[in-house]
Coordinates of C-alpha atoms and ligand atoms in Angstrom, one line a residue:
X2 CA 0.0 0.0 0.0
X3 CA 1.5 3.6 -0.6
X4 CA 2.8 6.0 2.2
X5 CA 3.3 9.2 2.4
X6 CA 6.8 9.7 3.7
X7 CA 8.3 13.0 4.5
X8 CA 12.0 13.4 4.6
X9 CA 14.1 16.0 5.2
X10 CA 17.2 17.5 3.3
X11 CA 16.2 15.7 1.0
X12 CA 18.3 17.9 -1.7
X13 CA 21.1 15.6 -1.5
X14 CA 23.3 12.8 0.4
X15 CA 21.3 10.3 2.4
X16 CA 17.8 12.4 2.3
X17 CA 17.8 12.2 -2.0
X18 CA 18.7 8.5 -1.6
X19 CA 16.1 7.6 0.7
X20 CA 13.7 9.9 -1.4
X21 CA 14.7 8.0 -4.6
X22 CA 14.0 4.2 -2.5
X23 CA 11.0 5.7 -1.5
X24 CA 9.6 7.3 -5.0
X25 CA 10.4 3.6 -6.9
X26 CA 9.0 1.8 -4.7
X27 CA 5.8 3.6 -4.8
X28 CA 5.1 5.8 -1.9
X29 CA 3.8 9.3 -1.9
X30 CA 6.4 11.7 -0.7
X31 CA 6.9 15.1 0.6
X32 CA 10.6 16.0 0.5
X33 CA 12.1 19.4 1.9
X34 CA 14.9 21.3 1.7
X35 CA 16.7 24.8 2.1
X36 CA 16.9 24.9 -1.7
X37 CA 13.8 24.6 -3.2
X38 CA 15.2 24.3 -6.9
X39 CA 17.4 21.2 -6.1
X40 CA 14.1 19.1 -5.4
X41 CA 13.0 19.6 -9.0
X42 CA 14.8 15.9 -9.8
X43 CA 13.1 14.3 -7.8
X44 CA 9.6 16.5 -8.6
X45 CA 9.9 16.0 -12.2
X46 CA 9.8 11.7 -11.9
X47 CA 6.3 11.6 -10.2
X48 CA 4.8 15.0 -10.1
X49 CA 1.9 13.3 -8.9
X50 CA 3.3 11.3 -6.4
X51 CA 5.7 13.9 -4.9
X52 CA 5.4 17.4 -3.1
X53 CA 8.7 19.6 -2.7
X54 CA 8.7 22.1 -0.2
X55 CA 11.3 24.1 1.3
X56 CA 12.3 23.8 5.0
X57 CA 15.1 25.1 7.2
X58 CA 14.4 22.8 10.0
X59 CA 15.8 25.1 12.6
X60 CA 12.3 27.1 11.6
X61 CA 9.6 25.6 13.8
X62 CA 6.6 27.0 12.5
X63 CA 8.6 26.6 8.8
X64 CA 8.0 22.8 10.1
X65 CA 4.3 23.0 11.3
X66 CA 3.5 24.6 7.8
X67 CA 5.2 22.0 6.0
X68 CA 2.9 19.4 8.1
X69 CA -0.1 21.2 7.4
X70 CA 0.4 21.3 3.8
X71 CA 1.8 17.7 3.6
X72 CA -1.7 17.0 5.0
X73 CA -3.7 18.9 2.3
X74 CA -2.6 17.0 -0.4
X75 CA -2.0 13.3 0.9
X76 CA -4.0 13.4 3.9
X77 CA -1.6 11.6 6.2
X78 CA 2.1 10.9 7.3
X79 CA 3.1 7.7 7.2
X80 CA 7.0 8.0 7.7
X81 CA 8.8 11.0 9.3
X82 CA 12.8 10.7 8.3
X83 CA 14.7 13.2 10.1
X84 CA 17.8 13.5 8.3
X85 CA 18.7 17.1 7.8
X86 CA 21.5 17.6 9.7
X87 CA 25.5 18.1 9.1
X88 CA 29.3 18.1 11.0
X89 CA 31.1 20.4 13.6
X90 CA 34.5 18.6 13.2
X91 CA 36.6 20.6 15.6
X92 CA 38.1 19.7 18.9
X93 CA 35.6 21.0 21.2
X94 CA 37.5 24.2 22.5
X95 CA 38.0 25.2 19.0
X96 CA 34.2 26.1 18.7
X97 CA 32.7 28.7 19.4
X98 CA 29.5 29.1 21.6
X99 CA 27.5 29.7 18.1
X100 CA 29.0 26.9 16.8
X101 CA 27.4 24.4 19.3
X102 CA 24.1 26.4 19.3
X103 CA 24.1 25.9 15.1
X104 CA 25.1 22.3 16.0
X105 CA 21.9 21.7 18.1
X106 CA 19.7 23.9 16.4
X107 CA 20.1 21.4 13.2
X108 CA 20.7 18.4 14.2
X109 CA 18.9 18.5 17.6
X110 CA 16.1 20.8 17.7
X111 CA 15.2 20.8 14.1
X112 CA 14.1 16.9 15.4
X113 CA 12.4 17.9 17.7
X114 CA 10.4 20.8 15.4
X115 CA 9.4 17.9 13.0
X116 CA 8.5 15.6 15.7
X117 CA 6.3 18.2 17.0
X118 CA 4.6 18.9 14.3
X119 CA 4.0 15.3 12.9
X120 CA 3.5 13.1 16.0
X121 CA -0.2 14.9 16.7
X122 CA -0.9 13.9 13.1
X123 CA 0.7 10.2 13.7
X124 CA -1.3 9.8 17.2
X125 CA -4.6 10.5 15.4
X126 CA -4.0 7.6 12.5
X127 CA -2.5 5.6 15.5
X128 CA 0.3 4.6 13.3
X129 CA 3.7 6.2 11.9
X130 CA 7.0 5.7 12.1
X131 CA 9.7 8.1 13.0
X132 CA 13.3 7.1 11.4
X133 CA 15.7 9.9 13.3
X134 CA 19.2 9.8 11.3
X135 CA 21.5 9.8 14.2
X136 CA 25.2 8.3 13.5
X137 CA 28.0 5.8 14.8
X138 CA 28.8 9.3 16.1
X139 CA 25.9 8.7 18.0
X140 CA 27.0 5.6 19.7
X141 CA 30.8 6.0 20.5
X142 CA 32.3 9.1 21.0
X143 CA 34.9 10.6 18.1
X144 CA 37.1 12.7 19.1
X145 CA 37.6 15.5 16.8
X146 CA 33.9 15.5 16.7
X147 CA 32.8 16.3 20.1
X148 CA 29.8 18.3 19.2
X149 CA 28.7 16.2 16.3
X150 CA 29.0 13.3 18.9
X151 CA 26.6 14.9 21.5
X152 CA 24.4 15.9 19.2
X153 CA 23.9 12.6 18.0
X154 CA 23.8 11.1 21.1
X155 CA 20.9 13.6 22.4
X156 CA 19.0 12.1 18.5
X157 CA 19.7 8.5 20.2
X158 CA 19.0 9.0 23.4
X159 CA 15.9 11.1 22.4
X160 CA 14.7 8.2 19.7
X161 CA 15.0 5.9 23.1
X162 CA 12.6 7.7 25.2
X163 CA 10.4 8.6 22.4
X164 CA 9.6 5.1 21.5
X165 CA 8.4 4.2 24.9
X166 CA 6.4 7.3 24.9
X167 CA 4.4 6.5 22.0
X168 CA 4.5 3.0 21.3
X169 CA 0.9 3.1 23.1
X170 CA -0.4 5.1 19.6
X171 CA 1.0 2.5 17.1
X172 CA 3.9 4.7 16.5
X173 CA 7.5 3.3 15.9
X174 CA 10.3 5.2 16.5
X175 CA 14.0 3.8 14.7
X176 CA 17.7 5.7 15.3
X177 CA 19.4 5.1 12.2
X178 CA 23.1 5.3 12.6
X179 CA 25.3 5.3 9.7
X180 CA 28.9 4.7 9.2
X181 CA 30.6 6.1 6.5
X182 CA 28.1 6.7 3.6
X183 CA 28.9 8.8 0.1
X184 CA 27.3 12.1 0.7
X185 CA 28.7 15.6 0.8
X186 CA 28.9 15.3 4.5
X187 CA 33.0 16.1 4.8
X188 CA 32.8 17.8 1.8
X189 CA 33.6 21.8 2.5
X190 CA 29.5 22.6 1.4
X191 CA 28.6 20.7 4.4
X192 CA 31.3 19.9 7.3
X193 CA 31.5 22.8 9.4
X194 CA 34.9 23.8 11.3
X195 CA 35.3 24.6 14.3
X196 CA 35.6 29.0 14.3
X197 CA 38.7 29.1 17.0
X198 CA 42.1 27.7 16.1
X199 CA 44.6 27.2 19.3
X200 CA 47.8 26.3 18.7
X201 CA 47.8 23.1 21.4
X202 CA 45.5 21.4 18.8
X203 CA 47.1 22.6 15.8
X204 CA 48.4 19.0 14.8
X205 CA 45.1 17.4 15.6
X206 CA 43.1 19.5 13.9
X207 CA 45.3 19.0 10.7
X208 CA 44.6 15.5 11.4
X209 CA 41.0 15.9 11.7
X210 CA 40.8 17.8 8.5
X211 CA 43.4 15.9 6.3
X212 CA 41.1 12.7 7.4
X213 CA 38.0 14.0 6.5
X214 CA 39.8 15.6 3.2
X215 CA 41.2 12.1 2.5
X216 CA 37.2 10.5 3.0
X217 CA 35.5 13.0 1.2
X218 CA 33.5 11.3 -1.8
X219 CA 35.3 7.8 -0.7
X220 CA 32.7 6.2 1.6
X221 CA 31.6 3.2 0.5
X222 CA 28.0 3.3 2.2
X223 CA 25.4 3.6 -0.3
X224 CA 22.6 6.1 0.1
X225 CA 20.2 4.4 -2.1
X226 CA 21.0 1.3 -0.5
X227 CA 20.3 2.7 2.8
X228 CA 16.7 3.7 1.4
X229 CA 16.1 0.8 0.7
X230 CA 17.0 -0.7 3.8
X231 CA 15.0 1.6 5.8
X232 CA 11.5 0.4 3.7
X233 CA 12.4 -2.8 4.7
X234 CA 12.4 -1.3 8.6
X235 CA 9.4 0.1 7.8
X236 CA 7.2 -2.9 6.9
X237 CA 8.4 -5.0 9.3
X238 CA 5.8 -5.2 12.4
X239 CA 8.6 -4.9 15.0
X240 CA 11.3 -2.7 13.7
X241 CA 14.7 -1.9 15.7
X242 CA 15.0 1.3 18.0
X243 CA 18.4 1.3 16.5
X244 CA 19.3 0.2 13.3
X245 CA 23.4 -0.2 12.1
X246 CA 23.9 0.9 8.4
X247 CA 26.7 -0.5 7.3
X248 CA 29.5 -2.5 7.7
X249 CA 31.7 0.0 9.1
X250 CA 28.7 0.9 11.4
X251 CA 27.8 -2.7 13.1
X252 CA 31.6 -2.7 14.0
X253 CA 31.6 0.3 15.6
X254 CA 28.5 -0.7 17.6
X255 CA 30.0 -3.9 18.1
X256 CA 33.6 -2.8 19.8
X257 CA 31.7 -0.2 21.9
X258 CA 29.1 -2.7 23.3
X259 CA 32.3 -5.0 24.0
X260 CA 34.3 -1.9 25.5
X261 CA 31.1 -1.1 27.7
X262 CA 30.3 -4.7 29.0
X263 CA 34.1 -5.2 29.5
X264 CA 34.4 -1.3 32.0
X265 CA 31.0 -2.3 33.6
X266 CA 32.4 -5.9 34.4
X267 CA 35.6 -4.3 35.7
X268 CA 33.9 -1.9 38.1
X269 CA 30.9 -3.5 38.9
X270 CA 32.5 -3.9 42.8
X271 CA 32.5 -0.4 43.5
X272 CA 29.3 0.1 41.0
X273 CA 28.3 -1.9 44.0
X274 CA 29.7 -0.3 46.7
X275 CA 27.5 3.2 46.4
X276 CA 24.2 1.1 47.6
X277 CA 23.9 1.2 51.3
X278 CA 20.3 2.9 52.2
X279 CA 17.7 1.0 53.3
X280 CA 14.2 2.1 52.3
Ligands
LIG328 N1 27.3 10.5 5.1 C1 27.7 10.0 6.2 O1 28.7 9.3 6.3 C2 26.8 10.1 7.5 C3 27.1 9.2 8.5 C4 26.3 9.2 9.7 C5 25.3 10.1 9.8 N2 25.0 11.0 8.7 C6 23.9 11.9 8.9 O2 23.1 11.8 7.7 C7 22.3 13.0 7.6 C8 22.4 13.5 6.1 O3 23.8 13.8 5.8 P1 24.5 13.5 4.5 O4 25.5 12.5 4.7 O5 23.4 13.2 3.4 O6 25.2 14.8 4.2 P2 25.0 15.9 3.0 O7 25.1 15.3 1.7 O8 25.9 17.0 3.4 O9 23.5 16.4 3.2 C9 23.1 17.0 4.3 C10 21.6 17.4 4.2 O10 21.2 18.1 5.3 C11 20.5 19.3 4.9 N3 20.6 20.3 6.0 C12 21.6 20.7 6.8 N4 21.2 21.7 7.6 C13 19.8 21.9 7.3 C14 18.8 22.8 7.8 N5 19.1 23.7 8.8 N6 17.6 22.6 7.3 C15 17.3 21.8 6.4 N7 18.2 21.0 5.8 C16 19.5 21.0 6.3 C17 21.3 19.8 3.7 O11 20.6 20.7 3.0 P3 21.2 21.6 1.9 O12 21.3 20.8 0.7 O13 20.2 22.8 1.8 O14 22.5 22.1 2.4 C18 21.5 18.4 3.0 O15 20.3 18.1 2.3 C19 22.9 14.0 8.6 O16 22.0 14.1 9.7 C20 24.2 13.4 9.0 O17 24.6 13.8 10.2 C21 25.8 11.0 7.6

């Protein structure tokens, strides 16, 4: 049966790919984006089947329009795909204060401003399902990345809580956390830097940049791929609260859940030792 899925930044990277998964294998779809013009590819395949809108996430009533006129011409919202978002790669002391607050405005509170505004709509159908794109950022901490990292980890921990919230309304809720996927994501018209440069991290930071120079356009994830990976989430009658994508990906969440057990296994004496009132 069709859905209406509504992604967004859907211009390019991960968004179009999941767009183009979603448009050939029939769904309606509203895709958004700070750039309008960009969506015409995508527009001019189904016309019928596909309403372009532009969003800037960080605009919460930008967001509740969008909604409302998602709603006016396909009636519903099936599937919510957060995926707007982009990279601070700086050591954290070489941001600036506006740098986190950009960070979190996109990547955090731009979730939120789409959850707001489609979860009313999802609790009346008593359905939906909500993929937020989070990252392996999101479940082991980079350094180089450090307010990348927490901002994914608020998308993960947030997707966590969420689900149990509204589970009860039929609604699923799935943090998607890529590895390295081919995207403009380190390329310079996305990856942000940080805005201070201290000489104590001049050598890292050269690191950080030559590495994400050196990955630019070389990841071997495949956006379409993970489109079509994330229909396959969404027919399934018990999807994951966190889904892997890629190889890189289910390593990464493998070591860390290895790292974790082995540090909680290590400590759990004085883990222990903090107990002592009785109730
Ligand atoms: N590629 C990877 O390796 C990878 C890995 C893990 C997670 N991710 C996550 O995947 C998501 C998509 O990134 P990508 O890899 O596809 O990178 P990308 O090719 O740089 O695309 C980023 C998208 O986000 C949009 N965007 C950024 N800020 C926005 C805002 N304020 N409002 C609306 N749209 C905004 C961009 O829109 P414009 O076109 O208007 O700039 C663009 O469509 C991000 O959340 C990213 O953190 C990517």
């Amino acid at each position: 049966m069709a859905e209406t899925w509504f992604i967004t930044g859907a211009a390019r990277g991960l968004g179009a790919g999941i767009a183009e998964a979603a448009l050939a294998a029939g769904h309606n779809l509203v895709v958004s984006s700070r750039r309008l013009e960009a969506l015409q590819r995508l527009l001019d395949q189904a016309p019928e089947r596909v309403l372009a809108l532009h969003l800037d996430v960080t605009d919460e009533a930008a967001g509740a329009r969008a909604v409302e006129a998602a709603l006016q011409r396909f009636g519903r919202v099936d599937v919510l795909v957060n995926n707007a978002g982009y990279g601070q790669l700086a050591p954290f002391e070489e941001n600036r204060p506006e740098d986190a607050d950009k960070q979190f405005a996109t990547n955090v509170f731009g979730v939120f401003n789409l959850c707001r505004a489609v979860l009313p709509v999802m609790r009346q159908q008593r359905s939906g399902h909500v993929f937020n794109i989070s990252s392996v950022a999101g479940l082991a901490g980079m350094g180089g990345a450090a307010l990348y990292c927490a901002s994914k980890f608020a998308v993960a921990g947030f997707s966590e809580a969420l689900s149990q919230e509204v589970a009860q309304f039929g609604i699923h809720v799935t943090a998607v956390e890529p590895g390295g996927f081919r995207t403009d994501f380190l390329d310079a018209s996305s990856a942000q830097f940080g805005g201070r440069n201290l000489g104590d991290y001049a050598a890292f930071t050269a690191k950080v940049k030559a590495s994400a120079a050196a990955g630019n356009h070389q990841q071997a994830g495949d956006p379409l791929k993970l489109g079509e990976a994330l229909l396959t989430l969404a027919a399934s009658a018990l999807p994951p609260l966190h889904f892997a994508a890629g190889s890189d990906a289910l390593k990464v969440a493998t070591d860390k859940l290895k790292r974790s057990a082995a540090e909680l296994d290590q400590w759990q004496g004085l883990s222990r030792s903090t107990d002592g009132l009785s109730a």
